[in-house]
Short mmCIF file of C-alpha atoms and ligand atoms in Angstrom, two decimals:
data_model
loop_
_atom_site.label_atom_id
_atom_site.label_comp_id
_atom_site.label_asym_id
_atom_site.label_seq_id
_atom_site.Cartn_x
_atom_site.Cartn_y
_atom_site.Cartn_z
CA MET A 1 -17.53 29.95 9.64
CA ALA A 2 -19.43 26.63 9.77
CA GLU A 3 -18.55 24.46 12.71
CA LYS A 4 -19.30 20.76 13.47
CA HIS A 5 -18.48 18.52 16.46
CA PHE A 6 -18.19 14.78 16.62
CA LYS A 7 -17.27 12.24 19.35
CA TYR A 8 -14.99 10.49 16.95
CA VAL A 9 -13.36 11.82 13.76
CA ILE A 10 -11.29 9.80 11.29
CA LEU A 11 -9.09 12.12 9.26
CA GLY A 12 -8.47 10.49 5.88
CA GLY A 13 -11.01 8.37 3.99
CA GLY A 14 -8.90 5.52 2.72
CA VAL A 15 -8.51 1.85 3.59
CA ALA A 16 -7.92 2.36 7.28
CA ALA A 17 -10.88 4.70 7.60
CA GLY A 18 -13.30 2.17 6.08
CA TYR A 19 -12.11 -0.67 8.28
CA ALA A 20 -12.28 1.55 11.37
CA ALA A 21 -15.88 2.52 10.57
CA ARG A 22 -16.88 -1.13 10.25
CA GLU A 23 -15.26 -1.88 13.66
CA PHE A 24 -16.95 1.07 15.39
CA VAL A 25 -20.32 -0.19 14.11
CA LYS A 26 -19.48 -3.78 15.22
CA LEU A 27 -18.56 -2.60 18.76
CA GLY A 28 -21.48 -0.16 19.03
CA LEU A 29 -21.87 3.31 17.58
CA ASN A 30 -24.62 5.76 18.00
CA PRO A 31 -25.80 7.81 15.01
CA GLY A 32 -24.01 11.14 14.71
CA GLU A 33 -21.00 10.05 16.76
CA LEU A 34 -18.61 9.40 13.84
CA ALA A 35 -17.34 11.43 10.94
CA ILE A 36 -14.85 10.53 8.21
CA ILE A 37 -13.22 13.47 6.52
CA SER A 38 -11.62 12.79 3.07
CA LYS A 39 -10.01 14.83 0.38
CA GLU A 40 -11.32 12.17 -2.08
CA SER A 41 -14.83 12.44 -3.30
CA VAL A 42 -15.77 8.78 -2.80
CA ALA A 43 -16.42 6.61 0.19
CA PRO A 44 -13.41 4.41 1.38
CA TYR A 45 -12.34 1.82 -1.16
CA GLU A 46 -9.61 -0.86 -1.53
CA ARG A 47 -6.74 1.26 -2.88
CA PRO A 48 -4.70 -1.70 -4.28
CA ALA A 49 -7.38 -2.15 -7.06
CA LEU A 50 -6.15 1.10 -8.64
CA SER A 51 -2.94 -0.42 -9.96
CA LYS A 52 -4.58 -3.77 -10.85
CA ALA A 53 -8.17 -4.49 -11.97
CA TYR A 54 -8.99 -0.70 -12.42
CA LEU A 55 -6.60 -0.60 -15.37
CA PHE A 56 -7.73 -3.79 -17.15
CA PRO A 57 -8.55 -3.23 -20.80
CA GLN A 58 -11.65 -5.48 -20.41
CA GLY A 59 -13.94 -5.97 -17.38
CA ALA A 60 -12.13 -3.24 -15.38
CA ALA A 61 -13.06 -2.82 -11.73
CA ARG A 62 -15.10 0.42 -11.05
CA LEU A 63 -16.78 1.75 -7.95
CA PRO A 64 -18.94 0.77 -6.28
CA GLY A 65 -17.44 -2.64 -6.95
CA PHE A 66 -14.41 -2.24 -4.74
CA HIS A 67 -15.41 -0.26 -1.71
CA VAL A 68 -14.03 -1.59 1.51
CA CYS A 69 -14.25 -4.31 2.96
CA VAL A 70 -14.36 -6.50 -0.15
CA GLY A 71 -10.60 -6.78 -0.34
CA SER A 72 -10.49 -8.98 2.75
CA GLY A 73 -13.60 -10.88 1.87
CA GLY A 74 -15.91 -8.68 3.98
CA GLU A 75 -19.11 -6.79 3.47
CA ARG A 76 -19.01 -4.00 0.76
CA LEU A 77 -19.68 -0.70 2.55
CA LEU A 78 -21.52 1.41 0.00
CA PRO A 79 -22.08 5.08 0.69
CA GLU A 80 -25.64 4.23 1.84
CA TRP A 81 -24.21 2.08 4.56
CA TYR A 82 -22.54 5.04 6.24
CA ALA A 83 -25.81 7.00 6.01
CA GLU A 84 -27.76 4.08 7.59
CA LYS A 85 -25.34 3.92 10.48
CA GLY A 86 -25.38 7.62 11.04
CA ILE A 87 -21.81 8.10 9.95
CA GLU A 88 -21.13 11.37 8.32
CA LEU A 89 -18.93 11.11 5.22
CA ILE A 90 -17.36 14.54 4.74
CA LEU A 91 -15.98 14.00 1.30
CA GLY A 92 -14.06 16.25 -1.17
CA THR A 93 -12.82 18.07 1.92
CA GLU A 94 -9.16 18.77 2.57
CA ILE A 95 -8.07 19.59 6.08
CA VAL A 96 -5.34 22.22 5.93
CA LYS A 97 -4.84 22.81 9.64
CA ALA A 98 -4.91 20.54 12.60
CA ASP A 99 -4.63 21.98 16.11
CA LEU A 100 -4.38 19.02 18.39
CA ALA A 101 -4.26 21.09 21.60
CA SER A 102 -7.74 22.54 20.94
CA LYS A 103 -8.97 19.42 19.10
CA THR A 104 -9.88 21.38 16.01
CA LEU A 105 -9.50 20.70 12.36
CA THR A 106 -9.93 23.33 9.65
CA SER A 107 -10.81 22.59 6.06
CA ALA A 108 -9.65 24.44 2.95
CA ALA A 109 -13.12 25.90 2.70
CA ASP A 110 -12.83 27.13 6.35
CA VAL A 111 -15.22 24.59 7.86
CA ILE A 112 -14.18 23.85 11.52
CA ILE A 113 -14.55 20.30 12.72
CA LYS A 114 -14.09 19.48 16.38
CA TYR A 115 -13.78 16.13 17.96
CA ASP A 116 -13.28 14.25 21.30
CA ILE A 117 -11.15 11.52 19.81
CA LEU A 118 -9.22 11.71 16.51
CA ILE A 119 -7.88 8.88 14.36
CA ILE A 120 -5.26 10.09 11.95
CA ALA A 121 -5.53 7.97 8.80
CA THR A 122 -4.08 10.36 6.14
CA GLY A 123 -1.94 7.63 4.43
CA SER A 124 0.82 8.47 1.98
CA THR A 125 1.49 10.69 -0.84
CA VAL A 126 3.68 10.05 -3.86
CA ILE A 127 7.19 11.35 -4.25
CA ARG A 128 7.14 13.40 -7.48
CA LEU A 129 10.09 13.94 -9.83
CA SER A 130 9.37 17.61 -9.68
CA ASP A 131 10.25 17.46 -5.95
CA PHE A 132 13.78 16.87 -7.14
CA GLY A 133 13.61 19.54 -9.89
CA VAL A 134 13.84 16.93 -12.74
CA GLN A 135 13.67 19.04 -15.90
CA GLY A 136 10.35 18.93 -17.82
CA ALA A 137 8.63 16.74 -15.11
CA ASP A 138 5.49 18.87 -15.19
CA ALA A 139 4.71 17.86 -18.78
CA ASN A 140 1.26 16.45 -19.52
CA ASN A 141 0.81 12.72 -19.50
CA ILE A 142 3.34 12.08 -16.71
CA PHE A 143 1.29 10.24 -14.16
CA TYR A 144 1.50 9.20 -10.52
CA LEU A 145 -0.89 6.86 -8.91
CA ARG A 146 -2.32 7.24 -5.42
CA GLU A 147 -5.97 8.23 -5.56
CA ILE A 148 -8.86 7.46 -7.78
CA ASP A 149 -8.71 10.72 -9.66
CA ASP A 150 -5.08 9.74 -10.66
CA ALA A 151 -6.29 6.40 -11.92
CA ASP A 152 -9.06 8.07 -13.99
CA LYS A 153 -6.63 10.42 -15.67
CA LEU A 154 -4.31 7.53 -16.51
CA VAL A 155 -7.22 5.52 -17.93
CA ALA A 156 -8.13 8.51 -20.14
CA ALA A 157 -4.50 8.75 -21.36
CA ILE A 158 -4.39 4.99 -22.14
CA HIS A 159 -7.46 5.46 -24.36
CA ALA A 160 -6.19 8.72 -25.97
CA LYS A 161 -2.71 7.28 -26.66
CA LYS A 162 -3.95 3.92 -27.96
CA ASP A 163 -1.09 1.52 -28.88
CA GLY A 164 1.46 4.15 -28.01
CA LYS A 165 4.68 4.09 -26.07
CA ALA A 166 4.78 4.01 -22.34
CA VAL A 167 7.76 4.46 -20.02
CA ILE A 168 7.59 3.37 -16.41
CA VAL A 169 9.92 5.16 -14.13
CA GLY A 170 10.64 3.04 -11.02
CA GLY A 171 10.94 -0.76 -10.39
CA GLY A 172 8.97 -1.12 -7.18
CA TYR A 173 5.53 -2.72 -6.89
CA ILE A 174 3.83 0.19 -8.56
CA GLY A 175 6.26 0.10 -11.39
CA LEU A 176 5.82 -3.68 -11.83
CA GLU A 177 2.02 -3.63 -11.57
CA LEU A 178 1.78 -0.58 -13.92
CA GLY A 179 4.19 -2.09 -16.45
CA ALA A 180 1.99 -5.16 -16.65
CA ALA A 181 -1.25 -3.13 -16.79
CA LEU A 182 -0.09 -0.96 -19.60
CA LYS A 183 1.27 -3.86 -21.55
CA LEU A 184 -2.19 -5.54 -21.24
CA ASN A 185 -3.51 -2.31 -22.73
CA ASN A 186 -1.22 -2.92 -25.74
CA LEU A 187 1.14 -0.14 -25.11
CA ASP A 188 4.79 -0.53 -26.02
CA VAL A 189 6.25 -0.56 -22.35
CA THR A 190 9.77 0.30 -21.22
CA MET A 191 10.67 0.24 -17.48
CA VAL A 192 13.63 2.19 -16.13
CA TYR A 193 15.14 1.93 -12.64
CA PRO A 194 18.56 2.61 -11.11
CA GLU A 195 18.86 -0.51 -8.99
CA PRO A 196 20.52 -3.78 -10.21
CA TRP A 197 17.12 -5.51 -9.94
CA CYS A 198 13.43 -4.79 -9.48
CA MET A 199 11.77 -4.49 -6.03
CA PRO A 200 15.14 -4.40 -4.31
CA ARG A 201 13.60 -3.59 -0.91
CA LEU A 202 12.05 -7.04 -0.81
CA PHE A 203 13.25 -9.19 -3.74
CA THR A 204 16.53 -11.02 -3.74
CA ALA A 205 18.49 -11.22 -7.09
CA GLY A 206 17.00 -14.66 -7.58
CA ILE A 207 13.32 -13.62 -7.13
CA ALA A 208 13.83 -10.51 -9.32
CA ALA A 209 15.48 -12.49 -12.08
CA PHE A 210 12.23 -14.46 -12.50
CA TYR A 211 10.00 -11.33 -12.77
CA GLU A 212 12.43 -9.51 -15.04
CA GLY A 213 12.55 -12.57 -17.34
CA TYR A 214 8.85 -13.02 -17.24
CA TYR A 215 8.36 -9.32 -18.08
CA ALA A 216 10.90 -9.49 -20.89
CA ASN A 217 8.99 -12.48 -22.39
CA LYS A 218 5.89 -10.44 -22.37
CA GLY A 219 7.65 -7.87 -24.52
CA ILE A 220 8.48 -5.27 -21.81
CA LYS A 221 11.86 -3.70 -22.13
CA ILE A 222 13.75 -3.16 -18.93
CA ILE A 223 16.55 -0.60 -18.57
CA LYS A 224 18.40 -0.88 -15.27
CA GLY A 225 21.21 1.18 -13.62
CA THR A 226 20.09 4.53 -14.75
CA VAL A 227 17.45 7.25 -13.98
CA ALA A 228 15.20 9.69 -15.80
CA VAL A 229 16.90 13.11 -15.70
CA GLY A 230 14.56 15.12 -17.93
CA PHE A 231 11.47 15.05 -20.24
CA ASP A 232 10.79 16.53 -23.72
CA SER A 233 7.35 17.77 -24.58
CA ASP A 234 5.59 19.02 -27.72
CA THR A 235 3.90 22.42 -28.29
CA ASN A 236 0.75 21.15 -26.41
CA GLY A 237 2.91 20.42 -23.42
CA ASP A 238 2.46 16.66 -23.92
CA VAL A 239 5.44 14.54 -22.97
CA THR A 240 7.29 13.10 -25.99
CA ALA A 241 10.49 11.65 -24.61
CA VAL A 242 12.33 10.55 -21.39
CA LYS A 243 15.93 11.51 -21.15
CA LEU A 244 18.09 9.05 -19.20
CA LYS A 245 21.24 9.85 -17.27
CA ASP A 246 23.17 7.42 -19.37
CA GLY A 247 22.45 9.52 -22.40
CA ARG A 248 19.71 7.37 -23.93
CA VAL A 249 16.44 9.00 -24.98
CA LEU A 250 13.18 7.03 -24.91
CA GLU A 251 10.17 8.04 -26.91
CA ALA A 252 7.15 8.28 -24.72
CA ASP A 253 3.38 9.08 -25.07
CA ILE A 254 2.70 8.19 -21.42
CA VAL A 255 5.06 8.16 -18.48
CA VAL A 256 4.14 6.59 -15.15
CA VAL A 257 6.30 7.39 -12.15
CA GLY A 258 6.44 5.07 -9.20
CA VAL A 259 9.36 6.19 -7.17
CA GLY A 260 8.00 5.81 -3.61
CA GLY A 261 5.78 7.61 -1.21
CA ARG A 262 5.97 9.45 2.09
CA PRO A 263 3.51 9.44 4.96
CA LEU A 264 1.24 12.53 5.11
CA ILE A 265 1.98 13.92 8.55
CA THR A 266 2.87 17.52 7.86
CA LEU A 267 -0.33 18.75 9.47
CA PHE A 268 0.88 17.46 12.84
CA LYS A 269 4.46 18.47 12.74
CA GLY A 270 5.69 19.62 16.14
CA GLN A 271 2.47 18.59 17.84
CA VAL A 272 3.00 14.83 18.22
CA GLU A 273 6.00 12.61 18.72
CA GLU A 274 7.44 11.11 15.50
CA GLU A 275 9.69 8.14 14.81
CA LYS A 276 11.16 6.66 11.60
CA GLY A 277 9.34 9.13 9.46
CA GLY A 278 5.93 8.36 10.90
CA ILE A 279 3.78 9.22 13.95
CA LYS A 280 4.94 7.17 16.91
CA THR A 281 2.31 4.97 18.53
CA ASP A 282 2.00 2.25 21.04
CA GLY A 283 0.60 -1.18 20.47
CA PHE A 284 -2.98 0.34 20.68
CA PHE A 285 -2.12 3.06 18.06
CA LYS A 286 -2.27 5.74 20.62
CA THR A 287 0.05 8.68 19.89
CA SER A 288 2.01 10.73 22.36
CA ILE A 289 -1.08 13.08 22.67
CA PRO A 290 -4.10 11.82 24.63
CA ASP A 291 -7.22 11.02 22.48
CA ILE A 292 -5.19 11.02 19.23
CA TYR A 293 -4.68 7.78 17.44
CA ALA A 294 -2.66 7.10 14.25
CA VAL A 295 -3.19 4.09 11.97
CA GLY A 296 -2.23 2.78 8.51
CA ASP A 297 0.70 4.18 6.54
CA VAL A 298 1.35 7.07 8.93
CA ALA A 299 1.86 5.02 12.15
CA THR A 300 5.26 3.88 13.48
CA PHE A 301 4.22 1.14 15.90
CA PRO A 302 5.82 -1.54 17.96
CA LEU A 303 6.19 -4.70 15.87
CA LYS A 304 6.12 -7.16 18.64
CA LEU A 305 7.40 -10.15 16.64
CA PHE A 306 10.66 -8.38 15.77
CA ASN A 307 10.83 -6.21 18.88
CA GLU A 308 11.23 -2.80 17.10
CA GLN A 309 9.27 0.14 16.01
CA ARG A 310 8.17 -0.02 12.33
CA ARG A 311 6.11 1.82 9.80
CA VAL A 312 4.38 -0.46 7.30
CA GLU A 313 2.84 0.85 4.04
CA HIS A 314 0.62 -2.07 3.07
CA VAL A 315 -3.01 -2.64 2.98
CA ASP A 316 -3.23 -5.55 5.44
CA HIS A 317 -1.69 -3.45 8.17
CA ALA A 318 -3.96 -0.50 7.27
CA ARG A 319 -6.97 -2.70 7.89
CA LYS A 320 -5.71 -4.34 11.04
CA SER A 321 -4.29 -1.25 12.68
CA ALA A 322 -7.57 0.59 12.14
CA GLU A 323 -9.52 -2.33 13.77
CA GLN A 324 -7.02 -2.38 16.67
CA ALA A 325 -7.31 1.32 17.30
CA VAL A 326 -11.11 1.20 17.38
CA LYS A 327 -11.04 -1.82 19.72
CA ALA A 328 -8.63 0.11 22.03
CA ILE A 329 -10.90 3.23 21.99
CA LYS A 330 -14.01 1.26 22.89
CA ALA A 331 -12.18 -0.89 25.45
CA ALA A 332 -10.82 2.21 27.17
CA GLU A 333 -14.31 3.67 27.40
CA GLU A 334 -15.55 0.51 29.00
CA GLY A 335 -12.46 0.24 31.22
CA LYS A 336 -11.50 -3.15 29.76
CA PRO A 337 -8.05 -4.23 28.72
CA ILE A 338 -7.17 -5.54 25.25
CA GLU A 339 -4.18 -7.31 23.81
CA GLU A 340 -1.37 -5.33 22.30
CA TYR A 341 -1.14 -5.41 18.41
CA ASP A 342 0.89 -8.40 17.41
CA TYR A 343 1.39 -8.02 13.64
CA LEU A 344 2.85 -10.40 11.14
CA PRO A 345 3.99 -8.27 8.14
CA TYR A 346 2.22 -9.43 5.02
CA PHE A 347 2.62 -8.03 1.51
CA TYR A 348 1.44 -9.26 -1.86
CA SER A 349 1.24 -8.24 -5.47
CA ARG A 350 -0.39 -9.41 -8.64
CA SER A 351 0.39 -8.83 -12.28
CA PHE A 352 -0.27 -10.78 -15.48
CA ASP A 353 -0.95 -14.34 -14.32
CA LEU A 354 1.36 -13.98 -11.45
CA SER A 355 0.63 -13.60 -7.77
CA TRP A 356 3.01 -13.54 -4.84
CA GLN A 357 2.77 -13.29 -1.13
CA PHE A 358 5.38 -12.53 1.52
CA TYR A 359 5.19 -12.94 5.28
CA GLY A 360 7.59 -11.89 7.93
CA ASP A 361 10.98 -10.18 7.72
CA ASN A 362 13.37 -10.11 4.76
CA VAL A 363 16.66 -10.15 6.71
CA GLY A 364 19.49 -12.66 6.92
CA ASP A 365 20.52 -15.42 4.48
CA THR A 366 18.11 -16.59 1.79
CA ILE A 367 17.31 -19.94 0.21
CA LEU A 368 15.50 -20.11 -3.10
CA PHE A 369 13.39 -23.11 -3.81
CA GLY A 370 11.21 -24.38 -6.63
CA ASP A 371 11.00 -23.53 -10.34
CA ASN A 372 11.83 -19.85 -11.00
CA ASP A 373 12.40 -20.29 -14.77
CA PRO A 374 10.35 -17.50 -16.33
CA THR A 375 9.83 -19.68 -19.43
CA SER A 376 8.24 -22.55 -17.50
CA ALA A 377 4.65 -23.26 -18.28
CA LYS A 378 3.74 -23.15 -14.60
CA PRO A 379 6.50 -21.50 -12.62
CA LYS A 380 6.27 -21.80 -8.84
CA PHE A 381 8.96 -20.84 -6.48
CA GLY A 382 9.69 -19.28 -3.22
CA THR A 383 12.40 -18.00 -0.84
CA TYR A 384 13.11 -18.48 2.90
CA TRP A 385 14.94 -15.84 4.90
CA ILE A 386 17.04 -17.27 7.76
CA LYS A 387 18.36 -15.26 10.66
CA GLU A 388 20.18 -16.69 13.67
CA GLY A 389 19.23 -20.28 12.57
CA LYS A 390 15.54 -19.52 12.31
CA VAL A 391 13.22 -18.87 9.29
CA VAL A 392 12.03 -15.32 9.68
CA GLY A 393 10.41 -14.58 6.31
CA VAL A 394 8.89 -16.57 3.42
CA PHE A 395 8.02 -15.50 -0.09
CA LEU A 396 5.95 -17.66 -2.44
CA GLU A 397 5.00 -17.06 -6.06
CA SER A 398 1.81 -18.81 -7.40
CA GLY A 399 0.89 -20.39 -4.05
CA SER A 400 -2.56 -21.80 -3.45
CA PRO A 401 -4.60 -20.29 -0.55
CA GLU A 402 -3.65 -23.25 1.61
CA GLU A 403 0.02 -22.95 0.76
CA ASN A 404 -0.07 -19.17 1.52
CA LYS A 405 -1.55 -20.03 4.94
CA LEU A 406 1.39 -22.45 5.50
CA ILE A 407 4.06 -19.83 4.68
CA ALA A 408 2.25 -17.33 6.99
CA LYS A 409 2.47 -19.99 9.73
CA VAL A 410 6.14 -20.51 9.17
CA ALA A 411 6.93 -16.82 9.28
CA LYS A 412 4.94 -16.46 12.55
CA LEU A 413 6.37 -19.56 14.27
CA GLN A 414 10.01 -18.93 13.02
CA PRO A 415 11.08 -22.67 13.11
CA PRO A 416 14.75 -23.52 13.47
CA VAL A 417 16.74 -24.62 10.37
CA GLN A 418 19.20 -27.39 10.89
CA ASP A 419 20.42 -27.89 7.32
CA PRO A 420 20.02 -25.13 4.80
CA GLU A 421 20.71 -27.51 1.86
CA GLN A 422 17.91 -29.85 3.09
CA LEU A 423 15.58 -26.84 3.27
CA GLU A 424 16.35 -25.97 -0.30
CA LYS A 425 15.59 -29.53 -1.34
CA GLU A 426 12.35 -29.74 0.66
CA GLY A 427 11.14 -26.27 -0.43
CA LEU A 428 7.44 -25.88 0.25
CA ALA A 429 7.31 -29.40 1.92
CA PHE A 430 9.27 -27.83 4.90
CA ALA A 431 6.40 -25.36 5.44
CA ALA A 432 3.83 -28.14 5.38
CA CYS A 433 5.57 -29.90 8.27
CA VAL A 434 5.79 -26.90 10.57
P1 FAD B 17 -4.92 5.62 2.30
O1 FAD B 17 -5.69 4.52 1.85
O2 FAD B 17 -3.91 6.23 1.38
O3 FAD B 17 -5.96 6.77 2.66
C1 FAD B 17 -5.54 8.01 3.11
C2 FAD B 17 -6.81 8.98 2.83
O4 FAD B 17 -6.53 10.17 3.51
C3 FAD B 17 -6.92 9.38 1.36
O5 FAD B 17 -8.26 9.26 0.98
C4 FAD B 17 -6.54 10.81 1.34
O6 FAD B 17 -7.07 11.58 0.29
C5 FAD B 17 -6.95 11.25 2.70
N1 FAD B 17 -6.21 12.46 3.15
C6 FAD B 17 -4.91 12.69 3.31
N2 FAD B 17 -4.61 13.87 3.81
C7 FAD B 17 -5.83 14.50 3.97
C8 FAD B 17 -6.23 15.76 4.43
N3 FAD B 17 -5.34 16.62 4.79
N4 FAD B 17 -7.52 16.03 4.45
C9 FAD B 17 -8.41 15.14 4.02
N5 FAD B 17 -8.08 13.95 3.64
C10 FAD B 17 -6.83 13.59 3.57
N6 FAD B 17 -0.55 -2.51 -0.44
C11 FAD B 17 -0.52 -3.88 -0.45
O7 FAD B 17 -0.25 -4.42 0.64
N7 FAD B 17 -0.62 -4.58 -1.59
C12 FAD B 17 -0.96 -4.01 -2.75
O8 FAD B 17 -1.06 -4.63 -3.77
C13 FAD B 17 -0.99 -2.61 -2.81
N8 FAD B 17 -1.28 -1.89 -3.98
C14 FAD B 17 -1.34 -0.50 -3.99
C15 FAD B 17 -1.61 0.17 -5.16
C16 FAD B 17 -1.62 1.49 -5.18
C17 FAD B 17 -1.92 2.20 -6.44
C18 FAD B 17 -1.47 2.24 -3.97
C19 FAD B 17 -1.38 3.77 -4.04
C20 FAD B 17 -1.14 1.64 -2.77
C21 FAD B 17 -1.14 0.20 -2.80
N9 FAD B 17 -0.83 -0.44 -1.58
C22 FAD B 17 -0.82 -1.81 -1.53
C23 FAD B 17 -0.65 0.23 -0.29
C24 FAD B 17 -2.00 0.39 0.41
O9 FAD B 17 -3.02 0.75 -0.43
C25 FAD B 17 -1.82 1.41 1.53
O10 FAD B 17 -0.81 0.92 2.46
C26 FAD B 17 -3.10 1.67 2.20
O11 FAD B 17 -4.02 2.28 1.37
C27 FAD B 17 -2.92 2.59 3.46
O12 FAD B 17 -4.15 2.87 4.03
P2 FAD B 17 -4.39 4.30 4.77
O13 FAD B 17 -5.78 4.33 5.17
O14 FAD B 17 -3.30 4.48 5.78
O15 FAD B 17 -4.11 5.40 3.65
#
């Protein structure tokens, strides 16, 4: 049985791993000290590209174009960069056993990897319809999107089923981005979701009405208030139809399912403290076990601004939590203190010509401002969330970089609101004065 030992091991080779590696190098790393273990066969890349530019019909993004850290305007870390820095990329390697007590990881091929310090960065996995026993859910051409291999299979199907019919199951950000991407590829797209409007975890009815109207104008059909309960397939096993709970049957050559994810923490069950579905950490991403850190999608960390423990499944947090954990590791070695993580939640999405950003918390009353008419030539609108007389969250569609900075500032500073009607009239001008 092969055995390796490293001072630092990052388990998972996604967004957080890449940003952590860059931070290690920045703060001082000797060759041979760090290894990144990934089930994927490519070096860390900016995962959000998979549901956006990767699927474009023309000029699609391909590796090495979107390796980290280009998504945040940083240097692109090519596989050679890791080699130059003496970082071992252990790719195409799934860890199937983690024994935190003996600091030992075991791969599917029985390779043993030992570490002094472990950063858990295993991210999330998709929830599959077959997990709920949905009939026919294992037919061919029913896709989920998490890793680059998933995206490659989807691209192949888009080419094979040219101008065919696509059904998107789920109205979250994956559903909305995939609906747009498949439409751009000239498929006939229908979206299906049970909620009264899309992205219900973030969008208000007013925000969602804009996107649903915009998508409808692009020719995308939207069916709400029902779910997929089964699939038909032909003699090759290829999906041919989606059966809905309300009795309707939709023809389909391609189905994309985006019904959520769950953090990949099963390897550590019973060995480390959990909270809210993730691995519990402090503001330095230290877990309940010494020398074990958890970052990115798997970490449930103290969100100082809102004074509560949260898990955040977004790329900005993956990057920043990774950097914070490495800073904490290096500071601890040098016996120096560092500041606790003080995160401002930030989410974004892009589809068609649209682009939105959200900062803060989506709780309390809401005020919609601006032009959210989906037929407008240049729609631009936003929403403020107000809790206990203060703005706690801001959403903006089609903001300029400067305007997006302004809304981030508002969400961070949480200014008081005297007159909600005035705020509605002022709209973005309010943010400019904060
Ligand atoms: P990941 O980037 O998922 O990396 C985890 C890595 O761990 C993977 O390489 C995985 O293969 C590996 N791994 C897991 N288990 C094992 C194991 N046992 N052995 C070896 N390797 C393992 N966020 C936004 O804010 N905006 C967006 O527009 C956006 N778009 C997205 C689009 C898509 C298609 C997806 C899937 C996610 C998107 N996200 C977006 C979310 C964002 O990408 C994630 O929050 C981020 O990637 C989390 O980083 P991570 O490093 O924690 O996990």
